[in-house]
Every structure is written in C-alpha cells, then in structure tokens.
Amino acid sequence: MIPISRPLTGPEEMKAVEKVFSSAWLGLGSTVLEFERAVQEYLGVKHAVAVNTGTSALHIALAGFGIGPGDEVIVPSITFAACVQSILALGATPVFAESHEDTLLLDVDDVKKRLTKKTKAVMPVHYCGNPCDLDALWALAEDRGLRVIEDAAHAFGSDYHGRKIGARGDAACFSFDPIKNITTGEGGAVVLGDDEAAERIRRMRILGIDKDTWLRYKNTRSYFYEVVSPGFRYHMPNFCAAVGLEQLKKLPGFIARRRAICRRYDEAFSGLKDVKPLKVDYATTAPHIYIVRVPEGRRDEFMELLKARGVGTGLHYIANHEQPYFKKYAASPLPRAESLWRRIVTIPLHCALSDADVETVIAAVQEFDRKDGAGRPAPGRIGKRVMP
Ligand SMILES: Cc1ncc(COP(=O)(O)O)c(C=O)c1O
C-alpha cells in the first residue's frame, strides 16, 4: 500500500540524536537553542519558541496574547481538532467559520459576519501549506483590535508576498510531527516578532518558571527557581531539536520534491469530470498534503477503489462543528463546510514516493473518474459513516 504520508529521515538524524544522548543533556538545552536560531534565520523572524507539539504551540500562542475565559476565537470549522482544543483549553469559545470551496482556506467575508464584541482573535489555517488571505485578515484585525494567531502547521517553508509564512504578523504556529514538511519526531514552534509576548510564551512553555530557559540553553539549571506566571511543560527536548536541525538542511530538497509531485498531479487531474484538485500556487507553497474533491456521496467509493489499487487515502478534516464534543459551539449554520468535508480526500504526498508510485496514484484516480457513478449511495450517508 502506498501510504498517504511518511517521514523521510536517514543516518544524519540518527547520528545527531546519538550525539545528544552521549552528551547526557536530553531535555531543553543548547540543541533547542540552536534549532530555534536556525528556524529564526530560515523564516526571517525575531523569535522562535520550540515546543513539544503544534497543539501546544497553538495553546501557548493564544495564552501569550492574553486569550482566556469569555473571549471568542474565530476558526475554520474544517481544520484539525487541535485548533479547537487549544481554544477550549483556555476557557475561550471557538466560533466556527466557513472555508472556501476551491482552497479550503478561511473565508474572511464569513469571518466578518461572525464577529462580536467578544471576538479577540482569528485563527486562520494555511491549509495544505497554501497561505490564507493574511492581508485581509491583518486589515480586519487592525480595524477591530484582534489578534491573528496563524495555524501554520502545514506551511513550514511557504511564502507570502516574498517572505516566509511566520515572518510577519502576531504569531504563527508550526507543527513538526512525523509527517509534516520537516519533523523533529514530535514538535512545534511559535514564531513571533514581539519581544514581550515571546518572553511570556517562552516562560509559559516551561511551567512559568522565570529565567530557567536561559540557564537550560547552556545545558545547566538552577536549583532555586521562581514561578511567575501560568505555564505548562511543553518544551522541545534536545534530541528532537537535533532531528530538526538535520531536517532543516534537507528542507529545500523536500519542498522541491513535494512541489514536483503536486504539479504532476495537477497536470494529470486537470480536465477530469468528477475529481477536482484544490487551487494551490506551487511557486510559493511548500505543500504538506494533496487533497481532491469528489462528488458528494462517492467518497467511500473513491477511497475503496484507490485501496484496491494499493493506494492509501485520508480525510483532512471532518468539520469540527459536527464533532460530538464541539457541536454545542455551532451557533449558526455552516452549509459550505458541511458539504465540503464530505467531498474531500487526501491522496499520497511525501518525499519517499517514487515516480512510479505517483503514476500508480494517478492511474487509480483517473480510473475512478472514468466511472459514471451509477449506483452511488444517497448523499450524506457516506459522511455519517466515517464520523467517530
Ligand atoms: C492544521 C493543524 N493544526 C494543528 C496541528 C497540531 O500539530 P501537532 O500534531 O504537532 O500537535 C496539526 C497536526 O496535524 C494540523 O494539521
């Protein structure tokens, strides 16, 4: 089976991890500082705070900008559950918004309709690595005194108007989980320009303990400590940072390969009658996943045909306002999100795919498109079947 994603690591990462283990300073330390500096330099941003997951990055980025109980945060309904949980973890309320049909990016006009006096932040998601309309969001944020906390989990290495995603704005949050554009095993980072917010977030990452980070960066620590703010144990350990440093060196090659695969898919799928790729500009996007839309009611048929041809598929993501735990926050209708998530399928995209794998995927997708869809189940049924 060709998997939809997998990490690409080699002896370089193993050697780097071995070095950290032989130093016996495995946790937060000098390798994390080195990784943070490398991320800062790559993105062109003043601060990078490395953490243990993308989810914790979202959580402490919101917290660092003072989001808390009584506040509303607007978030696309179609995104990973991590966005919603990070908002709820602070006692704030998620307000679900629509995404665009042909990009899955947050619809800023719809965001405007959902603003209230309680709105404090917007969390756009750079879906598949494709940047959202940040200019429109930043203008809105300035006008209404909001924060824009970007979920850039998919977008490490993508460009927006000639600068890296994360280089501008309040804060961007990356994930370095095993299948992201680069991995640290598990990990994430908050990147931002504001000195005070960066200091708050850095402290929050390690239990709100003052100055501890700076000592640990030198692979040492103090036995006297002061807890001066709320905090969590969210830091990235040295051995994960060591993996990240090696992955960063490989990133240009990873991006080039991912783009080449996406362009080949786009070319092969242009003009298909039933299978529609998303619209993504691969000149600027460092693509994380590749999603196609199929007719409503035929998603299982598509997934099953690909499975029979040895091709794995996935679903990114189920609309959160339909999730059992989140549906109480679905205050107003989201018809586009409800239709859209039932029609999206993720097909394989990663750097370990061979050209022959890519052609196998294409042949299976084209075979599906040649079918007429007769005998398909009623719309809606397929979607309900995959709900947890
Ligand atoms: C859009 C999005 N946001 C947030 C996250 C959370 O990242 P992590 O898995 O590193 O916690 C992910 C990870 O899959 C994601 O895809």
mmCIF file of N, CA and C in Angstrom, residues 8-20 182-185 239-240 242-250 254:
data_model
loop_
_atom_site.group_PDB
_atom_site.id
_atom_site.type_symbol
_atom_site.label_atom_id
_atom_site.label_comp_id
_atom_site.label_asym_id
_atom_site.label_seq_id
_atom_site.Cartn_x
_atom_site.Cartn_y
_atom_site.Cartn_z
ATOM 1 N N LEU A 8 10.768 11.238 6.119
ATOM 2 C CA LEU A 8 11.985 10.806 5.443
ATOM 3 C C LEU A 8 13.174 11.226 6.306
ATOM 4 N N THR A 9 13.699 10.257 7.046
ATOM 5 C CA THR A 9 14.869 10.523 7.888
ATOM 6 C C THR A 9 15.951 9.523 7.509
ATOM 7 N N GLY A 10 17.191 9.830 7.874
ATOM 8 C CA GLY A 10 18.284 8.938 7.488
ATOM 9 C C GLY A 10 19.352 8.880 8.554
ATOM 10 N N PRO A 11 20.534 8.424 8.175
ATOM 11 C CA PRO A 11 21.629 8.280 9.140
ATOM 12 C C PRO A 11 22.037 9.611 9.769
ATOM 13 N N GLU A 12 21.804 10.723 9.060
ATOM 14 C CA GLU A 12 22.190 12.042 9.603
ATOM 15 C C GLU A 12 21.419 12.321 10.887
ATOM 16 N N GLU A 13 20.105 12.065 10.857
ATOM 17 C CA GLU A 13 19.279 12.303 12.043
ATOM 18 C C GLU A 13 19.701 11.361 13.175
ATOM 19 N N MET A 14 19.973 10.100 12.821
ATOM 20 C CA MET A 14 20.376 9.110 13.841
ATOM 21 C C MET A 14 21.662 9.555 14.534
ATOM 22 N N LYS A 15 22.616 10.037 13.727
ATOM 23 C CA LYS A 15 23.911 10.473 14.266
ATOM 24 C C LYS A 15 23.734 11.671 15.197
ATOM 25 N N ALA A 16 22.864 12.591 14.780
ATOM 26 C CA ALA A 16 22.635 13.804 15.584
ATOM 27 C C ALA A 16 21.999 13.438 16.929
ATOM 28 N N VAL A 17 21.080 12.489 16.898
ATOM 29 C CA VAL A 17 20.416 12.058 18.138
ATOM 30 C C VAL A 17 21.426 11.349 19.049
ATOM 31 N N GLU A 18 22.253 10.530 18.438
ATOM 32 C CA GLU A 18 23.282 9.813 19.198
ATOM 33 C C GLU A 18 24.185 10.786 19.942
ATOM 34 N N LYS A 19 24.533 11.886 19.247
ATOM 35 C CA LYS A 19 25.414 12.899 19.852
ATOM 36 C C LYS A 19 24.751 13.506 21.096
ATOM 37 N N VAL A 20 23.460 13.785 20.981
ATOM 38 C CA VAL A 20 22.742 14.355 22.136
ATOM 39 C C VAL A 20 22.715 13.337 23.273
ATOM 40 N N ILE A 182 8.908 19.338 7.718
ATOM 41 C CA ILE A 182 10.072 18.762 8.414
ATOM 42 C C ILE A 182 9.558 18.182 9.728
ATOM 43 N N THR A 183 10.278 17.195 10.233
ATOM 44 C CA THR A 183 9.861 16.613 11.517
ATOM 45 C C THR A 183 10.974 16.730 12.549
ATOM 46 N N THR A 184 10.540 16.764 13.822
ATOM 47 C CA THR A 184 11.503 16.632 14.926
ATOM 48 C C THR A 184 11.144 15.360 15.718
ATOM 49 N N GLY A 185 10.406 14.475 15.119
ATOM 50 C CA GLY A 185 9.828 13.310 15.805
ATOM 51 C C GLY A 185 8.417 13.698 16.194
ATOM 52 N N PHE A 239 17.030 16.153 21.934
ATOM 53 C CA PHE A 239 17.187 15.127 20.887
ATOM 54 C C PHE A 239 16.200 15.339 19.736
ATOM 55 N N CYS A 240 15.061 15.956 20.016
ATOM 56 C CA CYS A 240 14.124 16.292 18.922
ATOM 57 C C CYS A 240 14.681 17.455 18.096
ATOM 58 N N ALA A 242 17.702 18.089 17.622
ATOM 59 C CA ALA A 242 18.809 17.572 16.805
ATOM 60 C C ALA A 242 18.270 17.008 15.487
ATOM 61 N N VAL A 243 17.135 16.329 15.556
ATOM 62 C CA VAL A 243 16.496 15.813 14.331
ATOM 63 C C VAL A 243 16.084 16.986 13.447
ATOM 64 N N GLY A 244 15.498 18.001 14.077
ATOM 65 C CA GLY A 244 15.019 19.171 13.340
ATOM 66 C C GLY A 244 16.134 19.887 12.601
ATOM 67 N N LEU A 245 17.300 19.990 13.231
ATOM 68 C CA LEU A 245 18.430 20.676 12.575
ATOM 69 C C LEU A 245 18.847 19.943 11.304
ATOM 70 N N GLU A 246 18.833 18.623 11.353
ATOM 71 C CA GLU A 246 19.182 17.852 10.148
ATOM 72 C C GLU A 246 18.095 17.979 9.084
ATOM 73 N N GLN A 247 16.849 17.968 9.536
ATOM 74 C CA GLN A 247 15.731 18.083 8.592
ATOM 75 C C GLN A 247 15.733 19.452 7.892
ATOM 76 N N LEU A 248 16.109 20.485 8.644
ATOM 77 C CA LEU A 248 16.160 21.832 8.053
ATOM 78 C C LEU A 248 17.121 21.886 6.868
ATOM 79 N N LYS A 249 18.237 21.157 6.998
ATOM 80 C CA LYS A 249 19.204 21.130 5.895
ATOM 81 C C LYS A 249 18.588 20.488 4.659
ATOM 82 N N LYS A 250 17.672 19.548 4.886
ATOM 83 C CA LYS A 250 17.076 18.813 3.762
ATOM 84 C C LYS A 250 15.843 19.501 3.195
ATOM 85 N N PHE A 254 13.235 18.695 0.057
ATOM 86 C CA PHE A 254 11.887 18.183 0.364
ATOM 87 C C PHE A 254 10.828 19.022 -0.372
#
